[in-house]
Short mmCIF file of C-alpha atoms in Angstrom, two decimals:
data_model
loop_
_atom_site.label_atom_id
_atom_site.label_comp_id
_atom_site.label_asym_id
_atom_site.label_seq_id
_atom_site.Cartn_x
_atom_site.Cartn_y
_atom_site.Cartn_z
CA MET A 1 6.23 -0.84 -38.02
CA SER A 2 3.95 -2.60 -35.50
CA MET A 3 6.77 -4.99 -34.60
CA SER A 4 9.02 -1.99 -33.95
CA PHE A 5 6.30 -0.66 -31.70
CA ILE A 6 6.28 -3.91 -29.68
CA VAL A 7 10.07 -3.72 -29.36
CA ALA A 8 9.82 -0.11 -28.19
CA CYS A 9 7.25 -1.05 -25.54
CA GLU A 10 9.30 -3.99 -24.33
CA SER A 11 12.35 -1.75 -24.08
CA GLY A 12 10.49 0.92 -22.14
CA LYS A 13 10.95 3.58 -24.83
CA ARG A 14 7.86 5.63 -24.10
CA LYS A 15 8.78 8.56 -26.39
CA ILE A 16 9.08 6.37 -29.47
CA ALA A 17 5.82 4.62 -28.59
CA GLU A 18 4.06 7.98 -28.18
CA ILE A 19 5.31 9.24 -31.57
CA LEU A 20 4.23 6.05 -33.34
CA LEU A 21 0.79 6.21 -31.73
CA ALA A 22 0.36 9.93 -32.46
CA ASN A 23 1.08 9.38 -36.15
CA ASN A 24 -1.23 6.34 -36.40
CA GLU A 25 1.73 4.27 -37.52
CA VAL A 26 0.85 1.21 -35.41
CA ASP A 27 -1.95 -1.11 -34.44
CA VAL A 28 -2.05 -1.68 -30.65
CA ALA A 29 -3.79 -4.99 -31.31
CA TYR A 30 -0.85 -6.32 -33.32
CA THR A 31 0.61 -9.58 -31.98
CA ASP A 32 3.98 -11.25 -32.42
CA GLU A 33 4.61 -14.91 -33.21
CA LYS A 34 3.75 -15.83 -29.59
CA GLY A 35 0.42 -14.07 -29.73
CA ARG A 36 1.55 -11.29 -27.41
CA THR A 37 0.67 -7.62 -27.73
CA ALA A 38 2.67 -4.57 -26.76
CA LEU A 39 0.62 -4.47 -23.54
CA HIS A 40 1.89 -7.94 -22.61
CA TYR A 41 5.49 -6.76 -22.81
CA ALA A 42 4.93 -3.44 -21.06
CA ALA A 43 3.15 -5.24 -18.21
CA HIS A 44 5.86 -7.90 -18.10
CA HIS A 45 8.52 -5.25 -17.42
CA GLY A 46 6.33 -3.13 -15.19
CA TYR A 47 6.36 -0.02 -17.38
CA LEU A 48 3.30 1.53 -15.80
CA ASP A 49 3.39 4.72 -17.90
CA LEU A 50 3.41 2.67 -21.11
CA VAL A 51 0.64 0.42 -19.77
CA LYS A 52 -1.53 3.47 -19.16
CA LEU A 53 -0.68 4.85 -22.62
CA LEU A 54 -1.60 1.58 -24.34
CA LEU A 55 -4.88 1.26 -22.45
CA GLU A 56 -5.80 4.82 -23.44
CA ALA A 57 -5.01 3.89 -27.05
CA GLY A 58 -7.48 0.99 -26.89
CA ALA A 59 -5.22 -2.01 -26.17
CA ALA A 60 -7.22 -5.14 -25.25
CA LEU A 61 -7.01 -5.50 -21.46
CA ASP A 62 -7.56 -9.27 -21.33
CA TYR A 63 -6.03 -10.40 -24.61
CA GLU A 64 -4.63 -13.93 -24.26
CA ASP A 65 -1.40 -15.03 -25.91
CA HIS A 66 -0.91 -18.55 -27.32
CA ASN A 67 -0.48 -19.89 -23.76
CA GLY A 68 -3.69 -18.22 -22.58
CA GLU A 69 -1.77 -15.63 -20.53
CA THR A 70 -2.95 -12.03 -20.26
CA PRO A 71 -1.03 -8.80 -19.54
CA PHE A 72 -2.32 -8.96 -15.95
CA TYR A 73 -0.96 -12.52 -15.59
CA PHE A 74 2.41 -11.29 -16.89
CA ALA A 75 2.49 -8.47 -14.34
CA CYS A 76 1.73 -10.89 -11.49
CA LEU A 77 4.25 -13.42 -12.77
CA GLN A 78 7.04 -10.84 -12.74
CA LYS A 79 5.99 -9.34 -9.38
CA GLN A 80 5.20 -5.96 -10.96
CA LYS A 81 2.97 -4.86 -8.10
CA GLN A 82 2.00 -1.34 -9.23
CA THR A 83 1.29 -2.44 -12.78
CA ALA A 84 -0.70 -5.46 -11.61
CA LEU A 85 -2.82 -3.37 -9.24
CA HIS A 86 -3.48 -0.79 -11.98
CA LEU A 87 -4.58 -3.46 -14.45
CA LEU A 88 -6.85 -5.00 -11.83
CA GLU A 89 -8.39 -1.61 -11.05
CA ALA A 90 -8.90 -1.12 -14.79
CA GLY A 91 -11.03 -4.24 -14.81
CA ALA A 92 -8.58 -6.97 -15.77
CA ARG A 93 -9.97 -10.49 -15.50
CA ALA A 94 -8.65 -12.12 -12.32
CA GLU A 95 -9.80 -15.70 -12.90
CA ILE A 96 -6.87 -16.93 -14.97
CA ASN A 97 -5.26 -20.37 -14.82
CA ASP A 98 -2.02 -21.56 -16.36
CA TYR A 99 -1.49 -25.00 -17.92
CA ASN A 100 -0.83 -26.47 -14.47
CA GLY A 101 -4.13 -25.16 -13.20
CA ASN A 102 -2.54 -22.48 -11.04
CA SER A 103 -4.70 -19.44 -10.45
CA LEU A 104 -3.33 -15.99 -9.74
CA LEU A 105 -3.81 -16.74 -6.03
CA HIS A 106 -1.46 -19.72 -6.44
CA LEU A 107 0.99 -17.51 -8.27
CA THR A 108 0.96 -14.72 -5.68
CA ALA A 109 1.12 -17.28 -2.86
CA ARG A 110 4.34 -18.63 -4.31
CA THR A 111 5.90 -15.23 -4.99
CA GLY A 112 4.71 -13.62 -1.75
CA GLN A 113 2.78 -10.72 -3.32
CA LYS A 114 0.60 -9.82 -0.37
CA GLU A 115 -0.94 -6.60 -1.71
CA VAL A 116 -1.84 -8.15 -5.04
CA MET A 117 -3.34 -11.16 -3.25
CA GLU A 118 -5.41 -8.84 -1.03
CA ALA A 119 -6.77 -7.15 -4.16
CA LEU A 120 -7.56 -10.53 -5.75
CA LEU A 121 -9.40 -11.70 -2.65
CA LYS A 122 -11.42 -8.47 -2.59
CA CYS A 123 -12.38 -9.18 -6.19
CA GLY A 124 -13.81 -12.53 -5.10
CA SER A 125 -11.04 -14.97 -6.11
CA ASN A 126 -11.61 -18.46 -4.68
CA VAL A 127 -9.36 -18.77 -1.62
CA ASP A 128 -9.44 -22.58 -1.86
CA ALA A 129 -8.98 -22.92 -5.62
CA GLU A 130 -7.14 -26.12 -6.57
CA ASN A 131 -4.54 -26.56 -9.29
CA ASN A 132 -4.00 -29.78 -11.25
CA GLN A 133 -2.30 -31.38 -8.21
CA ALA A 134 -5.23 -30.39 -5.97
CA GLU A 135 -2.97 -27.86 -4.23
CA THR A 136 -4.62 -24.79 -2.74
CA PRO A 137 -2.91 -21.39 -2.41
CA LEU A 138 -2.43 -22.15 1.31
CA LEU A 139 -0.49 -25.31 0.48
CA ILE A 140 1.67 -23.34 -1.95
CA ALA A 141 2.31 -20.56 0.58
CA ALA A 142 3.29 -23.09 3.28
CA ALA A 143 5.66 -24.87 0.90
CA TRP A 144 7.32 -21.58 -0.11
CA ARG A 145 7.58 -20.39 3.52
CA ASN A 146 5.54 -17.23 2.94
CA LYS A 147 4.37 -16.52 6.50
CA ASP A 148 2.43 -13.32 5.76
CA ILE A 149 0.61 -14.94 2.85
CA VAL A 150 -0.31 -17.92 5.04
CA GLN A 151 -1.82 -15.57 7.62
CA LEU A 152 -3.70 -13.60 4.96
CA LEU A 153 -5.21 -16.75 3.50
CA LEU A 154 -6.17 -18.07 6.93
CA ASP A 155 -7.76 -14.73 7.80
CA ASN A 156 -9.81 -15.01 4.62
CA GLY A 157 -11.17 -18.44 5.50
CA ALA A 158 -8.77 -20.78 3.70
CA ASN A 159 -9.31 -24.46 4.55
CA VAL A 160 -6.43 -25.27 6.92
CA ASN A 161 -6.87 -29.01 6.37
CA ALA A 162 -7.14 -29.07 2.58
CA THR A 163 -5.06 -31.84 1.01
CA ASN A 164 -3.38 -32.35 -2.34
CA LYS A 165 -3.41 -35.49 -4.48
CA VAL A 166 -0.97 -37.36 -2.22
CA GLY A 167 -2.81 -36.35 0.93
CA ASP A 168 -0.38 -33.71 2.17
CA SER A 169 -1.99 -30.97 4.25
CA PRO A 170 -0.55 -27.45 4.74
CA LEU A 171 0.87 -28.60 8.10
CA LEU A 172 2.71 -31.54 6.55
CA VAL A 173 4.04 -29.24 3.86
CA ALA A 174 5.19 -26.66 6.43
CA VAL A 175 6.99 -29.33 8.48
CA ARG A 176 8.63 -30.68 5.33
CA ALA A 177 9.76 -27.11 4.62
CA LYS A 178 11.29 -27.03 8.14
CA ASN A 179 9.27 -23.99 9.15
CA PRO A 180 8.11 -24.00 12.81
CA VAL A 181 6.61 -20.50 12.52
CA ILE A 182 4.15 -21.49 9.80
CA ALA A 183 3.51 -24.83 11.52
CA THR A 184 2.51 -22.91 14.65
CA GLN A 185 0.25 -20.61 12.62
CA LEU A 186 -1.55 -23.58 11.13
CA ILE A 187 -1.91 -25.42 14.45
CA GLU A 188 -3.32 -22.30 16.08
CA HIS A 189 -5.93 -22.24 13.31
CA TYR A 190 -6.95 -25.82 14.16
CA ALA A 191 -4.89 -27.78 11.66
CA ASP A 192 -5.27 -31.52 12.25
CA ILE A 193 -1.96 -32.25 13.95
CA ASN A 194 -2.35 -36.02 13.51
CA HIS A 195 -3.38 -35.98 9.85
CA THR A 196 -1.55 -38.57 7.76
CA ASN A 197 -1.00 -38.51 4.02
CA GLN A 198 -1.54 -41.44 1.66
CA ALA A 199 1.79 -42.93 2.74
CA GLY A 200 0.62 -42.81 6.36
CA GLU A 201 3.15 -40.12 7.26
CA SER A 202 2.24 -37.67 10.01
CA ALA A 203 3.80 -34.26 10.63
CA LEU A 204 5.69 -35.76 13.57
CA LEU A 205 7.20 -38.55 11.47
CA ILE A 206 8.26 -36.05 8.81
CA ALA A 207 9.93 -33.92 11.52
CA CYS A 208 11.83 -37.03 12.62
CA TYR A 209 12.97 -37.65 9.03
CA ASP A 210 14.84 -34.35 9.23
CA THR A 211 16.05 -34.79 12.83
CA ASN A 212 14.33 -31.51 13.52
CA ARG A 213 14.17 -31.24 17.31
CA MET A 214 12.47 -27.83 17.29
CA LEU A 215 9.56 -29.06 15.18
CA THR A 216 9.43 -32.39 17.01
CA ASN A 217 9.17 -30.62 20.36
CA LEU A 218 6.54 -28.23 19.01
CA LEU A 219 4.37 -31.02 17.62
CA VAL A 220 4.62 -33.15 20.75
CA GLU A 221 3.82 -30.18 22.98
CA LYS A 222 0.80 -29.38 20.81
CA GLY A 223 -0.54 -32.90 21.24
CA ALA A 224 0.77 -34.92 18.30
CA ASP A 225 0.15 -38.65 18.66
CA VAL A 226 3.56 -40.23 19.22
CA ASN A 227 2.23 -43.69 18.40
CA ILE A 228 1.02 -43.04 14.83
CA THR A 229 2.72 -45.33 12.29
CA SER A 230 3.04 -45.07 8.52
CA LYS A 231 1.78 -47.74 6.13
CA GLU A 232 5.25 -49.25 6.26
CA GLY A 233 4.95 -49.64 10.02
CA LEU A 234 7.33 -46.76 10.63
CA SER A 235 6.58 -44.78 13.80
CA PRO A 236 8.36 -41.58 14.90
CA ILE A 237 10.22 -43.23 17.78
CA TRP A 238 11.14 -46.15 15.55
CA TYR A 239 12.68 -43.88 12.95
CA ALA A 240 14.42 -41.77 15.60
CA CYS A 241 15.89 -44.87 17.22
CA ALA A 242 17.07 -46.34 13.90
CA ASN A 243 18.83 -43.07 13.10
CA ASN A 244 20.39 -42.57 16.55
CA GLN A 245 18.39 -39.46 17.40
CA LYS A 246 18.89 -39.74 21.15
CA GLU A 247 17.31 -36.44 22.16
CA ILE A 248 14.16 -37.19 20.20
CA VAL A 249 13.92 -40.74 21.57
CA SER A 250 14.32 -39.33 25.10
CA LEU A 251 11.53 -36.85 24.37
CA PHE A 252 9.18 -39.62 23.26
CA LEU A 253 10.03 -41.76 26.28
CA ASP A 254 9.38 -38.75 28.54
CA LYS A 255 5.98 -38.42 26.86
CA GLY A 256 5.01 -41.91 27.92
CA ILE A 257 6.11 -44.33 25.20
CA ASP A 258 7.09 -47.66 26.72
CA VAL A 259 10.84 -48.22 26.46
CA ASN A 260 9.97 -51.82 25.50
CA PHE A 261 7.83 -50.56 22.59
CA ARG A 262 7.99 -53.00 19.71
CA GLN A 263 6.32 -54.01 16.48
CA PRO A 264 3.09 -56.00 16.83
CA VAL A 265 3.46 -59.75 16.62
CA SER A 266 2.27 -60.73 13.15
CA GLY A 267 2.09 -64.50 13.43
CA ASN A 268 3.83 -64.72 10.07
CA THR A 269 6.62 -67.19 10.77
CA THR A 270 7.94 -66.99 7.20
CA VAL A 271 9.44 -63.54 7.72
CA VAL A 272 10.51 -63.47 11.35
CA ASN A 273 14.01 -64.66 10.59
CA SER A 274 14.48 -62.74 7.35
CA TYR A 275 17.14 -60.44 8.78
CA LEU A 276 19.20 -63.22 10.28
CA GLU A 277 18.78 -65.36 7.17
CA TRP A 278 20.21 -62.45 5.19
CA VAL A 279 23.10 -62.24 7.65
CA GLU A 280 23.91 -65.91 7.05
CA THR A 281 24.09 -65.50 3.28
CA THR A 282 25.51 -62.01 2.73
CA ASN A 283 29.22 -61.41 2.37
CA ASN A 284 29.35 -57.69 3.09
CA LEU A 285 27.35 -56.36 6.03
CA SER A 286 28.37 -52.78 5.27
CA LEU A 287 26.19 -52.81 2.15
CA THR A 288 23.02 -51.93 4.04
CA SER A 289 21.24 -51.21 0.78
CA SER A 290 21.12 -54.97 0.23
CA PHE A 291 18.86 -55.29 3.24
CA THR A 292 17.05 -52.15 4.33
CA PHE A 293 16.38 -52.26 8.04
CA ASN A 294 15.98 -48.50 8.48
CA HIS A 295 12.75 -48.12 6.60
CA THR A 296 11.04 -51.47 6.16
CA TYR A 297 9.93 -53.03 9.42
CA SER A 298 8.46 -56.42 8.69
CA TYR A 299 9.80 -58.25 11.73
CA GLY A 300 7.07 -58.94 14.23
CA GLY A 301 7.86 -58.10 17.84
CA GLU A 302 11.07 -56.24 17.03
CA SER A 303 11.84 -53.76 19.80
CA LEU A 304 13.69 -50.46 19.97
CA LEU A 305 16.64 -52.29 21.50
CA HIS A 306 16.80 -54.65 18.51
CA VAL A 307 16.81 -51.67 16.15
CA ALA A 308 19.56 -49.84 18.06
CA ALA A 309 21.70 -52.98 18.30
CA LYS A 310 21.60 -53.99 14.64
CA ASN A 311 22.25 -50.40 13.52
CA GLY A 312 25.32 -50.25 15.73
CA HIS A 313 24.14 -47.34 17.87
CA LEU A 314 25.92 -47.97 21.18
CA SER A 315 24.84 -44.67 22.72
CA MET A 316 21.21 -45.49 21.90
CA VAL A 317 21.57 -48.94 23.46
CA LYS A 318 22.95 -47.28 26.60
CA LEU A 319 20.06 -44.80 26.67
CA LEU A 320 17.47 -47.56 26.40
CA LEU A 321 19.12 -49.61 29.13
CA GLU A 322 19.29 -46.55 31.38
CA ARG A 323 15.56 -46.16 30.81
CA GLY A 324 14.94 -49.73 31.96
CA VAL A 325 14.50 -51.68 28.74
CA ASN A 326 14.32 -55.48 29.02
CA ILE A 327 17.80 -56.43 27.87
CA ASN A 328 16.67 -59.91 26.81
CA ILE A 329 13.48 -58.84 25.03
CA GLN A 330 12.79 -61.16 22.07
CA ASP A 331 11.22 -60.56 18.68
CA GLU A 332 8.69 -62.91 17.10
CA GLY A 333 11.49 -65.26 16.09
CA GLY A 334 12.92 -65.39 19.61
CA ASN A 335 15.93 -63.23 18.75
CA THR A 336 17.40 -60.86 21.34
CA ALA A 337 19.42 -57.72 20.75
CA LEU A 338 22.47 -59.89 21.36
CA HIS A 339 21.51 -62.04 18.35
CA TYR A 340 21.29 -58.94 16.18
CA ALA A 341 24.50 -57.32 17.41
CA SER A 342 26.44 -60.58 17.11
CA SER A 343 25.20 -61.26 13.59
CA ALA A 344 26.04 -57.72 12.45
CA GLY A 345 29.56 -57.75 13.87
CA LYS A 346 28.89 -55.01 16.43
CA LYS A 347 31.57 -56.02 18.93
CA ASP A 348 31.26 -52.94 21.15
CA ILE A 349 27.51 -53.47 21.53
CA VAL A 350 27.92 -57.21 22.17
CA LYS A 351 30.47 -56.45 24.90
CA TYR A 352 28.27 -53.80 26.49
CA LEU A 353 25.15 -55.99 26.41
CA LEU A 354 27.04 -58.86 28.03
CA GLU A 355 28.45 -56.57 30.72
CA GLN A 356 24.93 -55.34 31.46
CA GLY A 357 23.60 -58.87 31.91
CA ALA A 358 22.38 -59.95 28.47
CA ASP A 359 21.89 -63.72 28.38
CA PRO A 360 24.03 -65.35 25.65
CA ALA A 361 22.26 -68.66 26.21
CA VAL A 362 18.90 -67.50 24.78
CA VAL A 363 17.84 -69.72 21.88
CA ASN A 364 15.64 -68.41 19.05
CA SER A 365 12.96 -70.27 17.10
CA ARG A 366 15.65 -71.76 14.88
CA GLU A 367 17.38 -73.19 17.95
CA GLN A 368 20.33 -70.87 17.52
CA LYS A 369 22.16 -68.71 20.04
CA ALA A 370 23.91 -65.42 19.39
CA ILE A 371 27.23 -67.26 19.13
CA ASP A 372 25.92 -69.32 16.22
CA TYR A 373 25.52 -66.17 14.11
CA ALA A 374 28.92 -64.82 15.12
CA SER A 375 30.46 -68.13 14.10
CA ILE A 376 28.60 -68.24 10.79
CA LYS A 377 30.00 -64.83 9.84
CA GLY A 378 33.47 -65.53 11.18
CA PHE A 379 33.39 -62.89 13.92
CA ASN A 380 35.93 -64.70 16.09
CA GLU A 381 36.38 -61.95 18.67
CA ILE A 382 32.63 -61.75 19.24
CA ALA A 383 32.43 -65.53 19.50
CA SER A 384 35.19 -65.45 22.14
CA LEU A 385 33.36 -62.75 24.06
CA LEU A 386 30.15 -64.76 24.06
CA LEU A 387 32.02 -67.89 25.15
CA SER A 388 33.71 -66.06 28.02
CA PHE A 389 30.34 -64.95 29.35
CA ASN A 390 28.69 -68.32 28.75
CA SER A 391 31.43 -70.70 29.88
CA PRO A 392 30.92 -73.00 32.89
CA GLN A 393 33.76 -71.16 34.67
CA ALA A 394 32.10 -67.76 34.13
CA THR A 395 28.75 -69.11 35.26
CA ALA A 396 30.29 -70.64 38.39
CA ALA A 397 32.17 -67.43 39.19
CA ALA A 398 29.02 -65.38 38.84
CA ALA A 399 27.10 -67.80 41.05
CA ALA A 400 29.87 -67.71 43.68
CA ALA A 401 30.07 -63.94 43.61
CA GLN A 402 26.38 -63.44 44.24
CA PRO A 403 26.20 -65.16 47.69
CA ALA A 404 29.46 -63.49 48.68
CA ALA A 405 28.03 -60.10 47.78
CA GLU A 406 24.82 -60.86 49.62
CA SER A 407 26.81 -62.04 52.68
CA SER A 408 28.96 -58.91 52.63
CA MET A 409 25.91 -56.67 52.58
CA ALA A 410 24.31 -58.53 55.46
CA ASP A 411 27.49 -58.15 57.54
CA LYS A 412 27.56 -54.40 56.86
CA LYS A 413 23.93 -54.00 57.93
CA LYS A 414 24.60 -55.86 61.23
CA ALA A 415 27.74 -53.78 61.94
CA LEU A 416 25.84 -50.53 61.34
CA LEU A 417 23.05 -51.62 63.70
CA ASP A 418 25.58 -52.47 66.41
CA LEU A 419 27.24 -49.11 65.89
CA LYS A 420 23.91 -47.32 66.25
CA GLU A 421 23.29 -49.05 69.59
CA LEU A 422 26.65 -47.79 70.89
CA LEU A 423 25.73 -44.27 69.81
CA ASP A 424 22.32 -44.48 71.47
CA ALA A 425 23.94 -45.76 74.68
CA GLY A 426 26.28 -42.77 74.74
CA ILE A 427 29.40 -44.91 74.42
CA LEU A 428 30.29 -43.28 71.09
CA SER A 429 30.17 -39.59 70.21
CA VAL A 430 28.52 -38.47 66.99
CA ALA A 431 31.90 -37.77 65.43
CA GLU A 432 33.17 -41.23 66.40
CA PHE A 433 29.96 -42.80 65.09
CA GLU A 434 30.35 -41.08 61.68
CA ALA A 435 33.99 -42.10 61.42
CA GLU A 436 33.25 -45.76 62.17
CA LYS A 437 30.24 -45.74 59.86
CA ALA A 438 32.40 -44.52 56.98
CA LYS A 439 34.87 -47.35 57.58
CA ILE A 440 32.11 -49.96 57.51
CA LEU A 441 30.55 -48.62 54.30
CA LYS A 442 33.93 -48.44 52.64
CA GLY A 443 34.31 -52.13 53.38
#
């Protein structure tokens, strides 16, 4: 009969439960094969009238099932607010942890139960309790995007810079959850904006991972260090450049990063040519997984222009050149962006670099020019391009054009000065002066 009573309570059949209790047909302490009482099931479904009835009949308020879970835990788990608050007022034990070490504050932080959390905090629950992963309720609330819970925890003194086992702080978690509102809340409560986790990732770098301009702008405006790098040597601008995030790169450049920013020179000559050595031996450059140049930066002195060129981002190359990058900047192995673009078969970038004045005659530490790599890989059109810009005829034409251009400019300056004298002498009217000036400038 006691099992029937449990079924009646789980089904919300108050009348049957009342009859069974009135006739002393059941034991309210009876448990099923999972160690759960009728109160567990009534609380689980939020049957507040049955919960009150069972408590009046002497049901154990804090009885634990085989998993150590109480009726109050069940009510919180299922977001049964009224039932949970009643059980807490009746004296239910609030310090309960599941097998993962989560307290009821962790649970309510995840499910967004603000009123229940307020009651728990009033009862003295530890606002900075840690679960088995060293996560606090604030970390959980940030990860689950529960803005009101985040504010409640902060108002109750939660540690805004607490970290879990991998070093993530609430701010890093909020940025990873793509939530600028919670990120702002945390920053306004003095979250360490430049904190890095065990992988060396900052909030700004994580925002760049997701190409999240809103969060990137927010973090930069709030003072995030744009020069922080991860343990892999990955900086925000580096990642943004490698992934063709032009707006973000522009933002970083506006904030003062040198357009010629590059990896520190390591002095390790055994790795400086690793990319180009791979180019010489690989048969399929489209299989970038064979050589990861987006995430592992082991090439000393490699600049943003190198990164943009080898990834084939023409618009990024143009942006960097517009911002004044040194077109012939070399990495530790003496390679220019032209070496990288030529070796990767990026014809459009090779052509653009040459048109903008890149020097195809630069020799790297292996005594090789860009054309050597194009030839090795059989990129005949690129080789022809490089030859056309490096041929004796092209060099002579360029040399001849320069004095001619300089001479033409000098002639224009002299003609304009003569014209000004005629105007000053009153020989020409203003209208005549402007007409003749336009003719001279037009050439």
